Amino acid sequence: MKKFLNAPADFVDEMLEGIYAAHPDVTYTNDDKRCYVTAHPKKGKVGIATGGGSGHLPLFLGYVGDGMLDGCAVGGVFQSPSSDQMYEVTKYIDQGAGVLYIYGNYTGDIINFDMAAEMADVDGIRVRSVVGNDDAASSIVGEEHKRRGVAGIFFVYKAAGAAAAEGLDLDEVVRLADKARLNTRTIGVALSSCVVPEVGHATFSIGDDEMEIGMGIHGEPGISRKKLAPADAVVDEMMERIFGEQDYGAGGEVAVLVNGLGGTPREELYILYRRVSQLFAERSVKVRHVWIGEFATAMEMAGASISVLKLDGELARLMAAPARTPFFTHVER
Amino acid sequence: MKKFLNAPADFVDEMLEGIYAAHPDVTYTNDDKRCYVTAHPKKGKVGIATGGGSGHLPLFLGYVGDGMLDGCAVGGVFQSPSSDQMYEVTKYIDQGAGVLYIYGNYTGDIINFDMAAEMADVDGIRVRSVVGNDDAASSIVGEEHKRRGVAGIFFVYKAAGAAAAEGLDLDEVVRLADKARLNTRTIGVALSSCVVPEVGHATFSIGDDEMEIGMGIHGEPGISRKKLAPADAVVDEMMERIFGEQDYGAGGEVAVLVNGLGGTPREELYILYRRVSQLFAERSVKVRHVWIGEFATAMEMAGASISVLKLDGELARLMAAPARTPFFTHVER
């Protein structure tokens, strides 16, 4: 296991200590480092919380900051945080306008966030949830409720965060977050495994000349394992699935996220985007916003995902809004 | 070779096509994609150019943008660009106030940049050069001129870019860039090799339980290869070398860059920074600015480097200035 760490059991807490040391804009509540919150809550603003397992930086906590989220319950590597942690984050970030939970569609997270919402309800805090399920590889059309949440949750965060920063109320923020969710599709491809620190060996094995399309960010099985193809052919296969599910229409507009899973160099993400941009150009679809880099990783896993958000006027406005977190800054020119 | 690419020979140009498709703020001159320049040159501002081999994103071209650099000559993977390409970039970015070259201390780059400066001189363009040599592992004290330029060149870019954006003249920009250069020390540690696309196999081999302290970003030999130690011990060894070269003084201030070489997850970089911050706190040195992420990579190499810039008032001011490139955005809160 080639990792920089001390005791594997301290991996998450020491990572958090490094983050708090580096970034005074974030802090924690309830004396629990895993109850990660903004240091600058804004009175009257809808609070937005997320949460999930560690090992996916900048997901999840990296999106806490101005124009994005207000808090994050931090779990162990690939493990759900507890309902108590989510509840503590909720209490801290509620500024009188209610709280929206945005998290990925994983059983443990659903159970715990639902329980936290009930606890908050007793305190009179209004909570609503939007559950990310953008991974088009993880179930067939018609069973989208079974789909995992992966990198496309970034668009839901961005939409909701910008809406809340505009001062919209909870119902409006939920409406816009949910529109972003419904308009997002992601498909991933993995080239290598990751190593969970407390496990110490690869989560799965994959041949030296193989790729797995549709693999999840914890190594969940994908839809096909085959010989690694040229980059353009890989993108064509991935995008065929996305184009099969959403009609962007000639003259339509999209936002695109090309996300590295951790071990893939940025150079290769741009080679993938080159082909993505060609495919949209062929369809006369305008890519109005594009983000390329690491947005939702699986530690050192080599691979990438492509997420597409179908835009309308209000989603385009929300994507363009400024944002500033320790891990993500957006400023339109 | 587990890479997303088409023909290995097209790796760099297809990467560039992806970058130009994604980021309208950058373009190229002389009909050569490898002559990478800002789309928004500013009349009367000192132009700043860099250049070097590909495979290090966001180095080198990623720092072209507002508050940073104006152009970059792009070489093949780990290869110097040509003097002609540097000259073409120079002509484009000269806006009447002269041009500063900032690049790393590698023989090919020195020869070609010096030749480009001579060609520009014939055109009446005043050119000066600052050559990054921050890698404390690559020669002994007293022979700093032999040291390689690695991630710490980021501080030189940031200082010079901010100074030029303030409207300072070429001599002042050179003075500040050179102060940043002299005040910067970097030390790296590699855990795995990278793979050059046209070569197709690992550049070097390193045992499953080994690390190499001081290795360069192309796999140049370091100062010691030994068993991978706990993260805190690795940082202690790296920082001992930096503390041995620069006296930050109790009450002094520094900027720190914890840089991932490509294959190391962000989580681990924060575990490294946790210890770095403890060591500075023990010495009563204030870390005024900190950047943690991938700033100068060696493709998929696992490993990290730590760079420290000793600050004074004017360097602190330049670090705090806003910057916005397709790969790097800085906004103070």
mmCIF file of N, CA and C in Angstrom, chain A residues 70-132:
data_model
loop_
_atom_site.group_PDB
_atom_site.id
_atom_site.type_symbol
_atom_site.label_atom_id
_atom_site.label_comp_id
_atom_site.label_asym_id
_atom_site.label_seq_id
_atom_site.Cartn_x
_atom_site.Cartn_y
_atom_site.Cartn_z
ATOM 1 N N ASP A 70 -23.244 24.399 3.156
ATOM 2 C CA ASP A 70 -22.958 24.958 4.475
ATOM 3 C C ASP A 70 -22.406 23.940 5.460
ATOM 4 N N GLY A 71 -22.605 22.661 5.201
ATOM 5 C CA GLY A 71 -22.106 21.668 6.138
ATOM 6 C C GLY A 71 -22.032 20.287 5.514
ATOM 7 N N CYS A 72 -21.257 19.420 6.153
ATOM 8 C CA CYS A 72 -21.065 18.062 5.644
ATOM 9 C C CYS A 72 -20.763 17.115 6.802
ATOM 10 N N ALA A 73 -21.530 16.051 6.893
ATOM 11 C CA ALA A 73 -21.218 14.986 7.851
ATOM 12 C C ALA A 73 -20.243 14.028 7.166
ATOM 13 N N VAL A 74 -19.121 13.790 7.837
ATOM 14 C CA VAL A 74 -18.000 13.082 7.212
ATOM 15 C C VAL A 74 -17.908 11.658 7.763
ATOM 16 N N GLY A 75 -18.036 10.677 6.906
ATOM 17 C CA GLY A 75 -17.932 9.290 7.324
ATOM 18 C C GLY A 75 -16.511 8.755 7.199
ATOM 19 N N GLY A 76 -16.315 7.535 7.670
ATOM 20 C CA GLY A 76 -15.056 6.846 7.416
ATOM 21 C C GLY A 76 -14.897 6.603 5.922
ATOM 22 N N VAL A 77 -13.765 6.028 5.528
ATOM 23 C CA VAL A 77 -13.546 5.807 4.099
ATOM 24 C C VAL A 77 -14.638 4.880 3.551
ATOM 25 N N PHE A 78 -15.387 5.381 2.614
ATOM 26 C CA PHE A 78 -16.467 4.654 1.940
ATOM 27 C C PHE A 78 -17.565 4.217 2.931
ATOM 28 N N GLN A 79 -17.696 4.944 4.045
ATOM 29 C CA GLN A 79 -18.721 4.600 5.042
ATOM 30 C C GLN A 79 -19.622 5.795 5.314
ATOM 31 N N SER A 80 -20.884 5.525 5.592
ATOM 32 C CA SER A 80 -21.817 6.600 5.889
ATOM 33 C C SER A 80 -21.499 7.214 7.250
ATOM 34 N N PRO A 81 -21.627 8.552 7.355
ATOM 35 C CA PRO A 81 -21.573 9.160 8.687
ATOM 36 C C PRO A 81 -22.841 8.789 9.455
ATOM 37 N N SER A 82 -22.872 9.108 10.743
ATOM 38 C CA SER A 82 -24.022 8.719 11.564
ATOM 39 C C SER A 82 -25.138 9.752 11.479
ATOM 40 N N SER A 83 -26.336 9.335 11.855
ATOM 41 C CA SER A 83 -27.467 10.266 11.879
ATOM 42 C C SER A 83 -27.226 11.377 12.897
ATOM 43 N N ASP A 84 -26.558 11.056 14.004
ATOM 44 C CA ASP A 84 -26.256 12.096 14.988
ATOM 45 C C ASP A 84 -25.360 13.179 14.392
ATOM 46 N N GLN A 85 -24.366 12.751 13.625
ATOM 47 C CA GLN A 85 -23.473 13.734 12.997
ATOM 48 C C GLN A 85 -24.248 14.616 12.014
ATOM 49 N N MET A 86 -25.129 13.975 11.249
ATOM 50 C CA MET A 86 -25.933 14.758 10.305
ATOM 51 C C MET A 86 -26.839 15.740 11.046
ATOM 52 N N TYR A 87 -27.392 15.292 12.149
ATOM 53 C CA TYR A 87 -28.281 16.138 12.949
ATOM 54 C C TYR A 87 -27.518 17.334 13.528
ATOM 55 N N GLU A 88 -26.313 17.095 14.017
ATOM 56 C CA GLU A 88 -25.520 18.196 14.583
ATOM 57 C C GLU A 88 -25.180 19.229 13.505
ATOM 58 N N VAL A 89 -24.812 18.740 12.334
ATOM 59 C CA VAL A 89 -24.550 19.658 11.216
ATOM 60 C C VAL A 89 -25.819 20.459 10.903
ATOM 61 N N THR A 90 -26.957 19.788 10.907
ATOM 62 C CA THR A 90 -28.233 20.436 10.592
ATOM 63 C C THR A 90 -28.534 21.570 11.564
ATOM 64 N N LYS A 91 -28.353 21.301 12.849
ATOM 65 C CA LYS A 91 -28.629 22.330 13.853
ATOM 66 C C LYS A 91 -27.732 23.551 13.650
ATOM 67 N N TYR A 92 -26.477 23.295 13.348
ATOM 68 C CA TYR A 92 -25.525 24.409 13.177
ATOM 69 C C TYR A 92 -25.874 25.253 11.956
ATOM 70 N N ILE A 93 -26.226 24.592 10.857
ATOM 71 C CA ILE A 93 -26.386 25.361 9.608
ATOM 72 C C ILE A 93 -27.777 25.943 9.449
ATOM 73 N N ASP A 94 -28.735 25.498 10.254
ATOM 74 C CA ASP A 94 -30.071 26.108 10.149
ATOM 75 C C ASP A 94 -29.991 27.546 10.615
ATOM 76 N N GLN A 95 -30.365 28.446 9.720
ATOM 77 C CA GLN A 95 -30.319 29.878 10.048
ATOM 78 C C GLN A 95 -31.709 30.479 9.932
ATOM 79 N N GLY A 96 -32.703 29.602 10.226
ATOM 80 C CA GLY A 96 -34.074 30.077 10.268
ATOM 81 C C GLY A 96 -34.859 29.887 8.991
ATOM 82 N N ALA A 97 -34.197 29.418 7.934
ATOM 83 C CA ALA A 97 -34.886 29.265 6.640
ATOM 84 C C ALA A 97 -34.989 27.803 6.224
ATOM 85 N N GLY A 98 -34.647 26.903 7.138
ATOM 86 C CA GLY A 98 -34.730 25.484 6.816
ATOM 87 C C GLY A 98 -33.451 24.959 6.187
ATOM 88 N N VAL A 99 -33.428 23.640 6.009
ATOM 89 C CA VAL A 99 -32.206 22.967 5.553
ATOM 90 C C VAL A 99 -32.541 21.973 4.435
ATOM 91 N N LEU A 100 -31.688 21.971 3.423
ATOM 92 C CA LEU A 100 -31.798 20.989 2.337
ATOM 93 C C LEU A 100 -30.650 19.999 2.454
ATOM 94 N N TYR A 101 -30.982 18.715 2.416
ATOM 95 C CA TYR A 101 -29.950 17.679 2.341
ATOM 96 C C TYR A 101 -29.776 17.285 0.874
ATOM 97 N N ILE A 102 -28.548 17.256 0.423
ATOM 98 C CA ILE A 102 -28.237 16.751 -0.922
ATOM 99 C C ILE A 102 -27.163 15.686 -0.753
ATOM 100 N N TYR A 103 -27.469 14.478 -1.105
ATOM 101 C CA TYR A 103 -26.481 13.406 -0.921
ATOM 102 C C TYR A 103 -26.746 12.321 -1.954
ATOM 103 N N GLY A 104 -25.836 11.354 -2.010
ATOM 104 C CA GLY A 104 -25.934 10.320 -3.038
ATOM 105 C C GLY A 104 -26.820 9.161 -2.611
ATOM 106 N N ASN A 105 -27.336 8.470 -3.585
ATOM 107 C CA ASN A 105 -28.319 7.409 -3.375
ATOM 108 C C ASN A 105 -27.647 6.101 -2.926
ATOM 109 N N TYR A 106 -27.290 6.068 -1.632
ATOM 110 C CA TYR A 106 -26.703 4.877 -1.016
ATOM 111 C C TYR A 106 -27.514 4.572 0.235
ATOM 112 N N THR A 107 -27.782 3.301 0.478
ATOM 113 C CA THR A 107 -28.722 2.905 1.537
ATOM 114 C C THR A 107 -28.376 3.486 2.899
ATOM 115 N N GLY A 108 -27.114 3.370 3.298
ATOM 116 C CA GLY A 108 -26.718 3.862 4.622
ATOM 117 C C GLY A 108 -26.959 5.354 4.763
ATOM 118 N N ASP A 109 -26.619 6.092 3.724
ATOM 119 C CA ASP A 109 -26.813 7.543 3.777
ATOM 120 C C ASP A 109 -28.297 7.900 3.858
ATOM 121 N N ILE A 110 -29.120 7.176 3.106
ATOM 122 C CA ILE A 110 -30.561 7.472 3.117
ATOM 123 C C ILE A 110 -31.130 7.251 4.515
ATOM 124 N N ILE A 111 -30.827 6.108 5.106
ATOM 125 C CA ILE A 111 -31.342 5.792 6.444
ATOM 126 C C ILE A 111 -30.921 6.865 7.447
ATOM 127 N N ASN A 112 -29.640 7.225 7.402
ATOM 128 C CA ASN A 112 -29.133 8.165 8.396
ATOM 129 C C ASN A 112 -29.622 9.595 8.170
ATOM 130 N N PHE A 113 -29.676 10.005 6.927
ATOM 131 C CA PHE A 113 -30.188 11.369 6.675
ATOM 132 C C PHE A 113 -31.680 11.461 7.022
ATOM 133 N N ASP A 114 -32.426 10.408 6.728
ATOM 134 C CA ASP A 114 -33.857 10.436 7.087
ATOM 135 C C ASP A 114 -34.039 10.524 8.602
ATOM 136 N N MET A 115 -33.215 9.780 9.326
ATOM 137 C CA MET A 115 -33.311 9.817 10.785
ATOM 138 C C MET A 115 -32.928 11.209 11.309
ATOM 139 N N ALA A 116 -31.884 11.796 10.731
ATOM 140 C CA ALA A 116 -31.464 13.141 11.141
ATOM 141 C C ALA A 116 -32.571 14.154 10.867
ATOM 142 N N ALA A 117 -33.262 13.980 9.740
ATOM 143 C CA ALA A 117 -34.347 14.907 9.400
ATOM 144 C C ALA A 117 -35.466 14.815 10.436
ATOM 145 N N GLU A 118 -35.741 13.608 10.905
ATOM 146 C CA GLU A 118 -36.776 13.439 11.935
ATOM 147 C C GLU A 118 -36.359 14.108 13.240
ATOM 148 N N MET A 119 -35.096 13.946 13.599
ATOM 149 C CA MET A 119 -34.597 14.583 14.820
ATOM 150 C C MET A 119 -34.687 16.108 14.691
ATOM 151 N N ALA A 120 -34.337 16.622 13.527
ATOM 152 C CA ALA A 120 -34.397 18.079 13.313
ATOM 153 C C ALA A 120 -35.839 18.570 13.346
ATOM 154 N N ASP A 121 -36.738 17.746 12.831
ATOM 155 C CA ASP A 121 -38.152 18.114 12.803
ATOM 156 C C ASP A 121 -38.685 18.345 14.217
ATOM 157 N N VAL A 122 -38.237 17.512 15.140
ATOM 158 C CA VAL A 122 -38.644 17.659 16.543
ATOM 159 C C VAL A 122 -38.216 19.031 17.084
ATOM 160 N N ASP A 123 -37.065 19.516 16.565
ATOM 161 C CA ASP A 123 -36.570 20.835 16.978
ATOM 162 C C ASP A 123 -37.247 21.969 16.215
ATOM 163 N N GLY A 124 -38.142 21.603 15.306
ATOM 164 C CA GLY A 124 -38.802 22.644 14.521
ATOM 165 C C GLY A 124 -37.998 23.124 13.329
ATOM 166 N N ILE A 125 -36.968 22.361 12.940
ATOM 167 C CA ILE A 125 -36.191 22.727 11.751
ATOM 168 C C ILE A 125 -36.786 22.004 10.540
ATOM 169 N N ARG A 126 -37.160 22.771 9.552
ATOM 170 C CA ARG A 126 -37.741 22.179 8.357
ATOM 171 C C ARG A 126 -36.622 21.627 7.474
ATOM 172 N N VAL A 127 -36.712 20.360 7.139
ATOM 173 C CA VAL A 127 -35.674 19.715 6.324
ATOM 174 C C VAL A 127 -36.307 19.077 5.100
ATOM 175 N N ARG A 128 -35.658 19.256 3.964
ATOM 176 C CA ARG A 128 -36.052 18.519 2.768
ATOM 177 C C ARG A 128 -34.818 17.860 2.150
ATOM 178 N N SER A 129 -35.030 16.863 1.318
ATOM 179 C CA SER A 129 -33.908 16.094 0.765
ATOM 180 C C SER A 129 -34.003 15.969 -0.751
ATOM 181 N N VAL A 130 -32.854 16.042 -1.387
ATOM 182 C CA VAL A 130 -32.726 15.718 -2.812
ATOM 183 C C VAL A 130 -31.603 14.687 -2.901
ATOM 184 N N VAL A 131 -31.923 13.536 -3.454
ATOM 185 C CA VAL A 131 -30.987 12.412 -3.441
ATOM 186 C C VAL A 131 -30.412 12.194 -4.849
ATOM 187 N N GLY A 132 -29.117 12.434 -4.976
ATOM 188 C CA GLY A 132 -28.448 12.334 -6.273
ATOM 189 C C GLY A 132 -28.432 10.912 -6.816
#
